[in-house]
Coordinates of N, CA, C and O and ligand atoms in Angstrom, one line a residue:
X485 N 110.5 80.3 91.7 CA 109.2 80.3 91.3 C 109.0 81.2 90.0 O 109.7 82.2 90.0
X486 N 108.3 80.7 89.1 CA 108.1 81.5 87.9 C 106.8 82.4 88.0 O 105.8 81.9 88.4
X487 N 107.1 83.7 87.6 CA 105.9 84.7 87.8 C 105.7 85.3 86.3 O 106.7 85.7 85.8
X488 N 104.4 85.1 85.9 CA 104.2 85.5 84.5 C 102.8 86.2 84.5 O 101.9 86.1 85.3
X489 N 102.8 87.1 83.5 CA 101.6 87.8 83.3 C 100.9 87.2 82.0 O 101.5 87.1 81.0
X490 N 99.7 86.9 82.2 CA 98.9 86.3 80.9 C 97.5 87.3 80.8 O 96.9 87.5 81.7
X491 N 97.5 87.6 79.5 CA 96.3 88.4 79.1 C 95.0 87.7 79.6 O 94.8 86.5 79.7
X492 N 94.0 88.5 79.9 CA 92.7 87.9 80.3 C 92.0 87.5 79.0 O 91.9 88.1 78.0
X493 N 91.6 86.2 79.2 CA 90.9 85.6 77.9 C 89.6 85.0 78.3 O 89.2 84.9 79.5
X494 N 88.9 84.4 77.3 CA 87.7 83.7 77.5 C 87.9 82.4 78.5 O 87.1 82.0 79.2
X495 N 89.2 81.9 78.4 CA 89.5 80.8 79.3 C 89.8 81.1 80.7 O 89.4 80.3 81.6
X496 N 90.4 82.3 81.0 CA 90.9 82.5 82.4 C 90.1 83.5 83.3 O 90.4 83.7 84.5
X497 N 89.1 84.2 82.7 CA 88.7 85.4 83.3 C 87.8 85.0 84.6 O 87.9 85.7 85.7
X498 N 87.2 83.8 84.6 CA 86.4 83.4 85.7 C 87.3 83.2 87.0 O 87.0 83.6 88.0
X499 N 88.4 82.5 86.7 CA 89.3 82.1 87.7 C 89.9 83.5 88.3 O 90.1 83.6 89.6
X500 N 90.1 84.4 87.5 CA 90.6 85.8 88.0 C 89.7 86.5 88.8 O 90.1 87.2 89.8
X501 N 88.3 86.4 88.5 CA 87.4 87.1 89.3 C 87.1 86.5 90.7 O 86.6 87.2 91.6
X502 N 87.8 85.3 90.8 CA 87.7 84.6 92.3 C 88.8 85.2 93.3 O 88.7 84.9 94.5
X503 N 89.8 85.8 92.8 CA 90.9 86.4 93.5 C 90.4 87.6 94.4 O 89.6 88.4 93.8
X504 N 90.8 87.7 95.6 CA 90.3 88.7 96.5 C 91.5 89.3 97.4 O 92.3 88.5 97.8
X505 N 91.3 90.5 97.8 CA 92.2 91.1 98.7 C 91.6 90.9 100.1 O 90.5 90.5 100.3
X506 N 92.3 91.3 101.1 CA 91.8 91.2 102.6 C 90.6 92.2 102.7 O 90.6 93.2 101.9
X507 N 89.9 91.9 103.6 CA 88.6 92.7 103.8 C 89.1 94.2 104.1 O 88.4 95.1 103.5
X508 N 90.1 94.4 104.9 CA 90.5 95.8 105.2 C 91.3 96.5 104.0 O 91.5 97.6 104.1
X509 N 91.4 95.8 103.0 CA 92.0 96.3 101.8 C 91.1 96.6 100.6 O 91.4 97.2 99.6
X510 N 89.8 96.3 100.9 CA 88.9 96.4 99.7 C 88.7 97.8 99.3 O 88.3 97.9 98.1
X511 N 88.9 98.7 100.1 CA 88.6 100.2 99.6 C 89.7 100.6 98.7 O 89.7 101.6 98.1
X512 N 90.8 99.8 98.8 CA 92.0 100.3 97.9 C 92.0 99.9 96.5 O 92.7 100.4 95.6
X513 N 91.1 98.9 96.1 CA 91.1 98.3 94.8 C 89.7 97.9 94.3 O 89.0 97.3 95.3
X514 N 89.3 98.2 93.1 CA 88.0 97.6 92.6 C 88.2 96.1 92.5 O 89.3 95.5 92.5
X515 N 87.0 95.4 92.4 CA 87.0 94.0 92.3 C 87.5 93.6 90.9 O 87.5 94.4 89.8
X516 N 88.1 92.5 90.6 CA 88.5 92.0 89.3 C 87.5 91.9 88.3 O 87.6 92.3 87.2
X517 N 86.3 91.6 88.8 CA 85.1 91.6 87.8 C 84.8 93.0 87.2 O 84.6 93.1 86.0
X518 N 84.8 94.0 88.1 CA 84.6 95.4 87.7 C 85.8 95.8 86.7 O 85.6 96.3 85.7
X519 N 87.0 95.4 87.0 CA 88.1 95.8 86.2 C 88.0 95.2 84.8 O 88.4 95.9 83.8
X520 N 87.6 93.9 84.8 CA 87.5 93.3 83.5 C 86.4 93.8 82.6 O 86.6 94.1 81.5
X521 N 85.3 94.2 83.3 CA 84.2 94.9 82.5 C 84.7 96.3 82.1 O 84.6 96.6 80.9
X522 N 85.4 97.1 82.9 CA 85.9 98.3 82.6 C 86.9 98.3 81.3 O 87.0 99.1 80.6
X523 N 87.6 97.1 81.3 CA 88.7 97.0 80.4 C 88.1 96.9 78.9 O 88.8 97.2 78.0
X524 N 86.8 96.6 78.8 CA 86.2 96.4 77.5 C 85.9 97.8 76.8 O 85.7 97.8 75.7
X525 N 85.9 98.9 77.5 CA 85.4 100.1 77.0 C 86.3 101.2 77.0 O 86.2 102.2 76.3
X526 N 87.4 101.2 77.8 CA 88.3 102.3 77.9 C 87.8 103.5 78.4 O 86.6 103.6 78.8
X527 N 88.5 104.6 78.2 CA 87.9 105.9 78.6 C 88.5 107.1 77.7 O 89.6 106.8 77.1
X528 N 88.0 108.2 77.7 CA 88.3 109.2 76.8 C 89.0 110.4 77.7 O 88.4 110.9 78.7
X529 N 90.2 110.6 77.5 CA 90.9 111.8 78.2 C 92.0 112.1 77.2 O 93.1 111.5 77.2
X530 N 92.1 113.3 76.6 CA 93.0 113.7 75.6 C 93.1 112.6 74.5 O 94.2 111.9 74.2
X531 N 92.1 112.0 74.1 CA 92.1 111.0 73.2 C 91.6 109.6 73.9 O 91.2 109.7 75.1
X532 N 91.8 108.5 73.3 CA 91.3 107.2 73.8 C 92.3 106.4 74.5 O 93.5 106.3 74.0
X533 N 92.0 106.0 75.7 CA 92.8 105.0 76.5 C 92.3 103.6 76.3 O 91.2 103.3 76.5
X534 N 93.2 102.7 75.8 CA 92.9 101.3 75.7 C 93.4 100.6 77.0 O 94.5 100.9 77.4
X535 N 92.6 99.6 77.3 CA 93.0 98.8 78.6 C 93.6 97.6 78.3 O 93.1 96.8 77.4
X536 N 94.5 97.1 79.1 CA 95.2 95.8 78.9 C 95.2 95.1 80.2 O 96.0 95.3 81.2
X537 N 94.3 94.3 80.5 CA 94.2 93.5 81.8 C 94.9 92.1 81.8 O 94.9 91.4 80.7
X538 N 95.6 91.8 82.7 CA 96.4 90.5 82.8 C 96.1 89.9 84.2 O 96.0 90.5 85.2
X539 N 96.2 88.6 84.2 CA 96.3 87.8 85.4 C 97.8 87.7 85.7 O 98.6 87.5 84.8
X540 N 98.0 87.7 87.0 CA 99.4 87.4 87.4 C 99.4 85.9 87.9 O 98.6 85.5 88.7
X541 N 100.3 85.2 87.4 CA 100.5 83.7 87.6 C 101.8 83.3 88.2 O 102.8 83.9 87.9
X542 N 101.8 82.5 89.4 CA 102.9 82.0 90.0 C 102.9 80.6 89.9 O 102.0 79.8 90.3
X543 N 104.0 80.0 89.2 CA 104.1 78.6 88.8 C 102.8 78.1 88.1 O 102.3 77.0 88.5
X544 N 102.1 78.9 87.4 CA 101.0 78.5 86.7 C 99.7 78.7 87.4 O 98.6 78.5 86.8
X545 N 99.7 79.3 88.6 CA 98.5 79.4 89.4 C 98.1 80.8 89.4 O 99.0 81.6 89.6
X546 N 96.8 81.3 89.2 CA 96.5 82.6 89.2 C 96.6 83.2 90.6 O 95.9 82.6 91.6
X547 N 97.3 84.2 90.8 CA 97.4 84.9 92.2 C 97.1 86.3 92.3 O 97.1 86.9 93.3
X548 N 97.1 87.0 91.2 CA 96.7 88.5 91.1 C 96.3 89.0 89.8 O 96.1 88.2 89.0
X549 N 96.3 90.2 89.8 CA 95.7 91.0 88.6 C 96.4 92.2 88.4 O 96.6 92.9 89.5
X550 N 96.8 92.7 87.2 CA 97.2 94.0 86.9 C 96.7 94.4 85.6 O 96.4 93.6 84.7
X551 N 96.3 95.8 85.7 CA 95.7 96.2 84.4 C 96.4 97.7 84.1 O 96.4 98.5 84.9
X552 N 96.9 97.8 82.8 CA 97.3 99.2 82.5 C 96.6 99.6 81.4 O 95.8 99.0 80.7
X553 N 96.8 101.0 81.1 CA 96.1 101.5 79.9 C 97.1 102.4 79.2 O 98.1 102.9 79.8
X554 N 96.9 102.6 77.8 CA 97.8 103.2 76.9 C 97.1 104.4 76.2 O 95.9 104.1 75.6
X555 N 97.7 105.5 76.0 CA 97.3 106.6 75.2 C 98.5 107.3 74.7 O 98.9 108.2 75.4
X556 N 99.0 107.0 73.6 CA 100.2 107.4 73.2 C 100.2 108.9 72.9 O 101.2 109.6 72.9
X557 N 99.0 109.5 72.7 CA 98.8 110.9 72.4 C 98.7 111.8 73.6 O 98.6 112.9 73.6
X558 N 98.7 111.2 74.8 CA 98.5 112.0 76.1 C 99.7 112.8 76.3 O 100.9 112.3 76.3
X559 N 99.4 114.0 76.8 CA 100.7 115.0 76.9 C 101.4 114.7 78.2 O 102.6 115.1 78.4
X560 N 100.7 114.1 79.2 CA 101.4 113.9 80.6 C 101.9 112.6 80.8 O 103.2 112.5 81.2
X561 N 101.2 111.5 80.6 CA 101.7 110.2 80.8 C 101.0 109.3 79.7 O 99.8 109.4 79.4
X562 N 101.8 108.4 79.0 CA 101.2 107.7 77.9 C 100.9 106.2 78.4 O 100.2 105.6 77.7
X563 N 101.3 106.0 79.4 CA 101.0 104.7 80.1 C 100.5 105.0 81.6 O 101.0 105.9 82.3
X564 N 99.4 104.2 81.9 CA 98.9 104.4 83.3 C 98.6 103.0 83.9 O 97.8 102.3 83.2
X565 N 99.1 102.8 85.1 CA 98.8 101.5 85.7 C 97.6 101.6 86.6 O 97.5 102.4 87.5
X566 N 96.4 101.1 86.1 CA 95.1 101.3 86.6 C 94.8 100.5 87.8 O 94.0 100.8 88.7
X567 N 95.4 99.2 88.0 CA 95.0 98.4 88.9 C 96.1 97.3 89.1 O 96.8 96.9 88.3
X568 N 96.2 97.1 90.4 CA 97.2 96.0 90.8 C 96.5 95.4 92.0 O 96.1 96.0 93.1
X569 N 96.5 94.0 92.1 CA 96.1 93.4 93.4 C 96.8 92.0 93.4 O 97.0 91.4 92.4
X570 N 97.1 91.5 94.6 CA 97.5 90.2 94.9 C 96.5 89.5 95.8 O 96.2 90.3 96.8
X571 N 96.1 88.3 95.5 CA 95.1 87.7 96.4 C 95.6 87.5 97.9 O 96.9 87.3 98.0
X572 N 94.8 87.7 98.8 CA 95.2 87.7 100.2 C 96.1 86.5 100.6 O 96.9 86.6 101.4
X573 N 95.9 85.4 99.9 CA 96.6 84.1 100.2 C 98.1 84.2 99.8 O 98.8 83.5 100.2
X574 N 98.3 85.2 98.8 CA 99.7 85.2 98.2 C 100.5 86.4 98.4 O 101.5 86.6 97.8
X575 N 100.0 87.3 99.3 CA 100.6 88.7 99.4 C 101.9 88.5 100.3 O 102.1 87.4 101.0
X576 N 102.8 89.4 100.1 CA 104.1 89.4 100.9 C 105.2 88.4 100.4 O 106.1 88.1 101.2
X577 N 104.9 87.9 99.2 CA 106.0 86.9 98.6 C 106.6 87.5 97.4 O 107.3 86.8 96.7
X578 N 106.6 88.8 97.1 CA 107.2 89.4 96.1 C 106.4 89.5 94.8 O 107.0 89.9 93.7
X579 N 105.2 89.1 94.9 CA 104.4 88.9 93.6 C 104.0 90.2 93.0 O 104.1 90.5 91.8
X580 N 103.6 91.1 93.9 CA 103.1 92.4 93.4 C 104.3 93.2 92.8 O 104.2 93.8 91.8
X581 N 105.4 93.1 93.5 CA 106.7 93.8 93.0 C 107.1 93.2 91.6 O 107.3 93.9 90.6
X582 N 107.0 91.9 91.4 CA 107.4 91.3 90.1 C 106.4 91.6 89.1 O 106.7 91.9 88.0
X583 N 105.1 91.7 89.4 CA 104.1 92.1 88.3 C 104.3 93.6 87.8 O 104.4 93.9 86.8
X584 N 104.7 94.4 88.8 CA 105.0 95.9 88.6 C 106.3 95.9 87.7 O 106.4 96.6 86.8
X585 N 107.3 95.2 88.1 CA 108.6 95.2 87.2 C 108.4 94.7 85.9 O 108.9 95.3 85.0
X586 N 107.6 93.6 85.8 CA 107.4 93.1 84.5 C 106.7 94.0 83.6 O 106.9 94.3 82.4
X587 N 105.6 94.7 84.1 CA 104.9 95.7 83.4 C 105.8 96.9 83.0 O 105.7 97.4 81.9
X588 N 106.6 97.4 83.9 CA 107.4 98.5 83.7 C 108.5 98.1 82.5 O 108.9 99.0 81.7
X589 N 108.9 96.8 82.4 CA 109.9 96.3 81.4 C 109.2 96.5 80.1 O 109.7 97.0 79.1
X590 N 107.9 96.2 79.9 CA 107.2 96.3 78.7 C 107.1 97.8 78.3 O 107.3 98.1 77.2
X591 N 106.8 98.7 79.3 CA 106.8 100.1 79.1 C 108.2 100.6 78.6 O 108.3 101.5 77.7
X592 N 109.2 100.2 79.2 CA 110.6 100.6 78.9 C 110.9 100.3 77.5 O 111.7 101.0 76.8
X593 N 110.3 99.1 77.0 CA 110.6 98.7 75.7 C 109.8 99.4 74.6 O 110.1 99.2 73.4
X594 N 109.0 100.3 75.0 CA 108.0 101.0 74.0 C 108.4 102.5 74.0 O 108.1 103.2 75.0
X595 N 109.1 102.9 73.1 CA 109.6 104.3 72.9 C 108.5 105.4 73.0 O 108.8 106.5 73.4
X596 N 107.4 104.9 72.7 CA 106.3 105.9 72.7 C 105.8 106.2 74.1 O 105.1 107.3 74.3
X597 N 106.3 105.5 75.2 CA 105.8 105.8 76.5 C 106.9 106.5 77.2 O 108.0 105.9 77.4
X598 N 106.7 107.8 77.4 CA 107.8 108.6 78.0 C 107.6 108.7 79.6 O 108.5 108.6 80.3
X599 N 106.4 108.7 80.0 CA 106.1 108.8 81.4 C 104.8 107.8 81.8 O 104.0 107.6 80.9
X600 N 104.9 107.3 82.9 CA 104.0 106.4 83.5 C 103.2 106.9 84.7 O 103.9 107.4 85.5
X601 N 101.9 106.9 84.8 CA 101.2 107.3 85.9 C 100.6 106.2 86.7 O 100.4 105.1 86.2
X602 N 100.4 106.5 87.9 CA 99.8 105.5 88.8 C 99.0 106.3 90.0 O 99.4 107.4 90.2
X603 N 98.0 105.8 90.6 CA 97.3 106.4 91.7 C 97.0 105.6 92.7 O 96.7 104.3 92.4
X604 N 96.9 106.1 94.0 CA 96.5 105.2 95.1 C 95.8 106.1 96.1 O 96.1 107.2 96.3
X605 N 95.2 105.3 97.0 CA 94.6 106.0 98.2 C 95.6 106.5 99.1 O 96.7 105.9 99.2
X606 N 95.6 107.8 99.5 CA 96.6 108.5 100.3 C 97.1 107.6 101.5 O 98.3 107.7 101.9
X607 N 96.3 106.8 102.1 CA 96.6 106.0 103.3 C 97.1 104.6 102.9 O 97.2 103.8 103.8
X608 N 97.2 104.4 101.6 CA 97.6 103.0 101.2 C 99.2 103.0 101.2 O 99.9 103.1 100.2
X609 N 99.8 102.9 102.3 CA 101.3 103.1 102.6 C 102.1 101.9 101.9 O 103.1 102.1 101.5
X610 N 101.5 100.7 101.9 CA 102.2 99.7 101.3 C 102.3 99.9 99.7 O 103.5 99.8 99.2
X611 N 101.3 100.3 99.2 CA 101.4 100.7 97.6 C 102.3 101.8 97.4 O 103.1 101.8 96.5
X612 N 102.1 102.8 98.2 CA 102.9 104.0 98.1 C 104.5 103.7 98.1 O 105.3 104.2 97.3
X613 N 104.9 102.9 99.1 CA 106.3 102.6 99.3 C 106.7 101.7 98.1 O 107.9 101.8 97.6
X614 N 105.9 100.8 97.7 CA 106.3 99.9 96.6 C 106.6 100.8 95.3 O 107.6 100.5 94.6
X615 N 105.7 101.6 95.0 CA 105.8 102.4 93.7 C 106.9 103.4 93.9 O 107.7 103.6 93.0
X616 N 107.3 104.0 95.1 CA 108.3 104.9 95.3 C 109.6 104.2 95.1 O 110.5 104.7 94.5
X617 N 109.7 102.9 95.6 CA 110.9 102.1 95.5 C 111.2 101.8 93.9 O 112.2 101.4 93.6
X618 N 110.1 101.9 93.1 CA 110.3 101.5 91.7 C 110.5 102.8 90.9 O 110.7 102.9 89.6
X619 N 110.7 103.9 91.6 CA 111.1 105.2 91.0 C 109.9 106.1 90.7 O 110.1 107.3 90.2
X620 N 108.7 105.9 91.2 CA 107.6 106.8 91.0 C 107.7 108.0 92.0 O 108.1 107.7 93.2
X621 N 107.5 109.1 91.6 CA 107.5 110.3 92.3 C 106.2 111.1 92.3 O 105.5 111.1 91.2
X622 N 105.8 111.6 93.5 CA 104.5 112.3 93.6 C 104.7 113.7 93.3 O 105.5 114.4 94.0
X623 N 103.9 114.3 92.3 CA 104.1 115.6 92.0 C 103.2 116.6 92.8 O 103.2 117.7 92.7
X624 N 102.5 115.9 93.8 CA 101.6 116.7 94.7 C 100.3 117.0 94.2 O 99.8 118.1 94.4
X625 N 99.8 116.0 93.3 CA 98.4 116.2 92.7 C 97.6 115.1 93.0 O 98.1 114.0 93.3
X626 N 96.3 115.2 92.9 CA 95.3 114.2 93.2 C 94.7 113.9 91.8 O 94.5 114.6 90.9
X627 N 94.3 112.5 91.7 CA 93.5 112.0 90.6 C 92.1 111.6 91.3 O 92.1 110.6 91.9
X628 N 91.1 112.4 91.2 CA 89.9 112.2 92.1 C 90.4 112.3 93.5 O 91.1 113.3 93.9
X629 N 90.2 111.2 94.3 CA 90.5 111.2 95.7 C 91.9 110.3 95.9 O 92.0 110.0 97.1
X630 N 92.5 110.1 94.8 CA 93.8 109.2 95.0 C 95.0 110.2 94.6 O 95.0 111.2 93.9
X631 N 96.2 109.8 95.3 CA 97.4 110.5 95.1 C 98.0 110.0 93.8 O 98.0 108.8 93.5
X632 N 98.5 111.0 92.9 CA 99.1 110.6 91.7 C 100.7 110.5 91.9 O 101.2 111.2 92.7
X633 N 101.2 109.5 91.2 CA 102.7 109.3 91.2 C 103.2 109.1 89.7 O 102.4 108.4 89.0
X634 N 104.1 109.6 89.4 CA 104.7 109.6 87.9 C 106.2 109.0 88.0 O 107.0 109.3 88.8
X635 N 106.3 108.1 87.0 CA 107.6 107.5 86.7 C 108.1 108.0 85.4 O 107.4 107.8 84.4
X636 N 109.2 108.6 85.3 CA 109.9 109.2 84.0 C 110.7 108.1 83.4 O 111.7 107.8 84.2
X637 N 110.4 107.7 82.2 CA 111.2 106.6 81.5 C 112.2 107.1 80.6 O 113.3 106.6 80.4
X638 N 111.9 108.3 80.0 CA 112.8 108.8 79.0 C 112.4 110.3 78.8 O 111.5 110.8 79.3
Ligands
COA589 C1 99.9 96.3 97.2 C2 100.0 94.8 96.9 C3 99.6 94.6 95.3 C4 101.5 94.3 97.0 O1 101.5 93.0 96.6 P1 102.4 91.9 97.5 O2 102.6 90.8 96.5 O3 101.8 91.6 98.7 O4 103.8 92.7 97.6 P2 105.3 92.2 97.6 O5 105.3 91.0 98.4 O6 105.8 92.3 96.1 O7 106.0 93.4 98.4 C5 106.2 94.7 98.0 C6 106.7 95.5 99.1 O8 105.6 95.8 99.9 C7 105.9 95.4 101.4 N1 104.6 94.8 101.9 C8 103.8 93.9 101.4 N2 102.8 93.7 102.2 C9 103.0 94.5 103.3 C10 102.3 94.6 104.5 N3 101.1 94.1 104.7 N4 102.8 95.4 105.5 C11 104.0 96.1 105.2 N5 104.7 95.9 104.0 C12 104.2 95.2 103.1 C13 106.9 94.2 101.2 O9 107.7 94.2 102.3 C14 107.7 94.7 100.0 O10 108.7 95.6 100.3 P3 110.2 95.4 100.0 O11 110.2 94.8 98.6 O12 110.8 96.7 100.1 O13 110.7 94.3 101.0 C15 99.1 93.9 97.7 O14 99.3 94.2 99.1 C16 97.6 94.1 97.5 O15 96.9 93.5 96.6 N6 97.0 95.0 98.3 C17 95.6 95.3 98.2 C18 95.2 96.0 96.9 C19 96.0 97.3 96.7 O16 96.3 98.1 97.7 N7 96.4 97.5 95.5 C20 97.2 98.7 95.1 C21 96.1 99.7 94.6 S1 97.0 101.2 94.1

């Protein structure tokens, strides 16, 4: 199976907004339409964070969504993975892990990113285990009501 990340564009955004998680997972992640709206504006924290939203595609079919943001001037983490979801029909097939691995490869190739942040609901054990297996470590802090985890790249 070929798994690819494609930037959100005028052509694909509608299809990506149709992807959904299970009902019991909805509190773990914002909708894709919310994330795509959010991606247009970024946010300010120690300078400006730019957002990069992508569709996750398996053999050409949209199956999920991942969005990261970058602020090379940030003292703590210069990349932050803001959103990850795999549609309920496609979960448990390795797609979430592949989307994370591909995103981290992009980060590893960029010398300006020394550390990567991510956050999740404290009771989202699937996400926590996935990120821990990729090397993210919890420093014991919260971002709002979510647990922070950090991956040191260099
Ligand atoms: C978290 C999420 C993106 C994972 O995507 P996925 O494609 O289902 O995950 P993968 O198939 O790549 O599996 C990743 C790991 O999670 C495990 N996993 C996936 N679904 C699981 C489930 N329902 N129960 C237990 N373990 C599960 C897999 O066994 C795998 O572990 P392994 O690689 O050590 O065997 C997906 O479950 C999801 O969209 N959840 C709802 C939204 C969410 O929580 N997003 C993250 C917000 S921080």
